[in-house]
Short mmCIF file of C-alpha atoms in Angstrom, two decimals:
data_model
loop_
_atom_site.label_atom_id
_atom_site.label_comp_id
_atom_site.label_asym_id
_atom_site.label_seq_id
_atom_site.Cartn_x
_atom_site.Cartn_y
_atom_site.Cartn_z
CA MET A 133 -31.49 13.30 -27.31
CA PRO A 134 -29.20 16.20 -25.74
CA ALA A 135 -25.31 14.94 -24.58
CA MET A 136 -25.29 14.34 -20.62
CA HIS A 137 -22.03 16.36 -19.29
CA LYS A 138 -21.03 15.09 -16.48
CA ASN A 139 -19.11 17.20 -13.92
CA SER A 140 -16.11 15.78 -13.05
CA ILE A 141 -13.87 18.03 -9.89
CA SER A 142 -9.84 17.04 -10.27
CA ASN A 143 -8.11 15.65 -7.35
CA GLU A 144 -6.46 19.47 -7.85
CA ASP A 145 -9.73 21.53 -6.66
CA ILE A 146 -10.56 19.02 -3.17
CA SER A 147 -9.09 20.45 -0.44
CA ILE A 148 -8.70 18.89 2.92
CA GLU A 149 -7.43 20.32 6.08
CA ILE A 150 -4.81 18.20 7.96
CA SER A 151 -4.05 18.68 12.04
CA VAL A 152 -2.15 16.06 14.14
CA THR A 153 -2.87 16.27 18.01
CA LEU A 154 -0.28 15.55 20.33
CA GLY A 155 -2.22 15.02 23.41
CA THR A 156 -4.63 16.69 25.48
CA ALA A 157 -4.92 18.82 29.20
CA ASP A 158 -8.10 19.49 30.77
CA LEU A 159 -7.37 22.69 32.09
CA ARG A 160 -9.91 25.30 35.14
CA VAL A 161 -10.43 28.68 33.04
CA HIS A 162 -8.54 29.82 36.69
CA GLN A 163 -6.11 27.52 35.13
CA LEU A 164 -6.39 28.90 31.79
CA LEU A 165 -5.97 32.53 33.01
CA LYS A 166 -3.04 32.02 34.79
CA LEU A 167 -0.41 30.50 32.46
CA GLY A 168 2.28 33.07 31.03
CA ARG A 169 5.28 33.11 29.21
CA GLY A 170 7.43 29.74 29.96
CA ALA A 171 4.38 28.02 30.97
CA VAL A 172 3.71 24.24 30.41
CA VAL A 173 1.26 22.48 29.65
CA GLU A 174 1.58 18.80 31.13
CA LEU A 175 -0.20 16.67 27.75
CA ASP A 176 -1.97 13.27 28.20
CA ARG A 177 0.53 11.14 26.38
CA ASN A 178 4.18 10.40 27.02
CA VAL A 179 7.07 11.69 24.42
CA ASN A 180 7.46 8.38 22.10
CA ASP A 181 3.59 8.02 22.43
CA TYR A 182 1.74 7.73 18.45
CA VAL A 183 -0.44 11.26 17.33
CA ASP A 184 -3.03 11.27 15.90
CA ILE A 185 -3.36 12.46 12.63
CA TYR A 186 -7.22 13.92 11.30
CA ALA A 187 -8.12 15.30 8.28
CA ASN A 188 -11.23 17.60 8.11
CA ASP A 189 -11.41 16.89 11.76
CA VAL A 190 -11.62 13.50 11.28
CA LEU A 191 -9.27 10.55 12.63
CA ILE A 192 -7.60 8.46 9.75
CA GLY A 193 -4.10 7.95 11.21
CA LYS A 194 -1.30 7.84 13.21
CA GLY A 195 2.00 9.27 13.06
CA GLU A 196 5.58 9.74 14.45
CA VAL A 197 7.02 13.30 15.19
CA VAL A 198 9.95 13.49 12.99
CA VAL A 199 12.05 16.65 12.17
CA THR A 200 12.95 16.84 9.02
CA ASP A 201 16.25 17.56 6.47
CA ASP A 202 15.38 21.47 6.89
CA GLU A 203 14.96 21.14 10.86
CA THR A 204 11.02 21.88 10.64
CA ILE A 205 8.85 19.90 12.69
CA GLY A 206 7.18 16.62 10.02
CA ILE A 207 4.93 13.43 11.04
CA SER A 208 5.77 10.11 9.94
CA VAL A 209 3.07 7.94 9.21
CA ILE A 210 2.49 4.83 10.93
CA PRO A 211 0.72 2.27 8.34
CA SER A 212 -2.86 0.66 9.75
CA ALA A 213 -3.27 -3.00 11.58
CA HIS A 214 -5.97 -4.15 8.34
CA SER A 215 -3.75 -2.63 5.59
#
């Protein structure tokens, strides 16, 4: 009987797109077309609210916006209540 080979995939071979939503806004097309440089779109969240973290468009958690040591924006993941 020939030996069966299992296809194995390393974690390094799996790519996941992570995205973060700061908030949302509903605009009509004519409002969107009026936006110009310097325009501010008000979102549905407050500055101190958590942001939503998605993996491949699936909500996986919440986080807080932070500024890293090298002055880039990062997300500090908030542990879920059931972990």
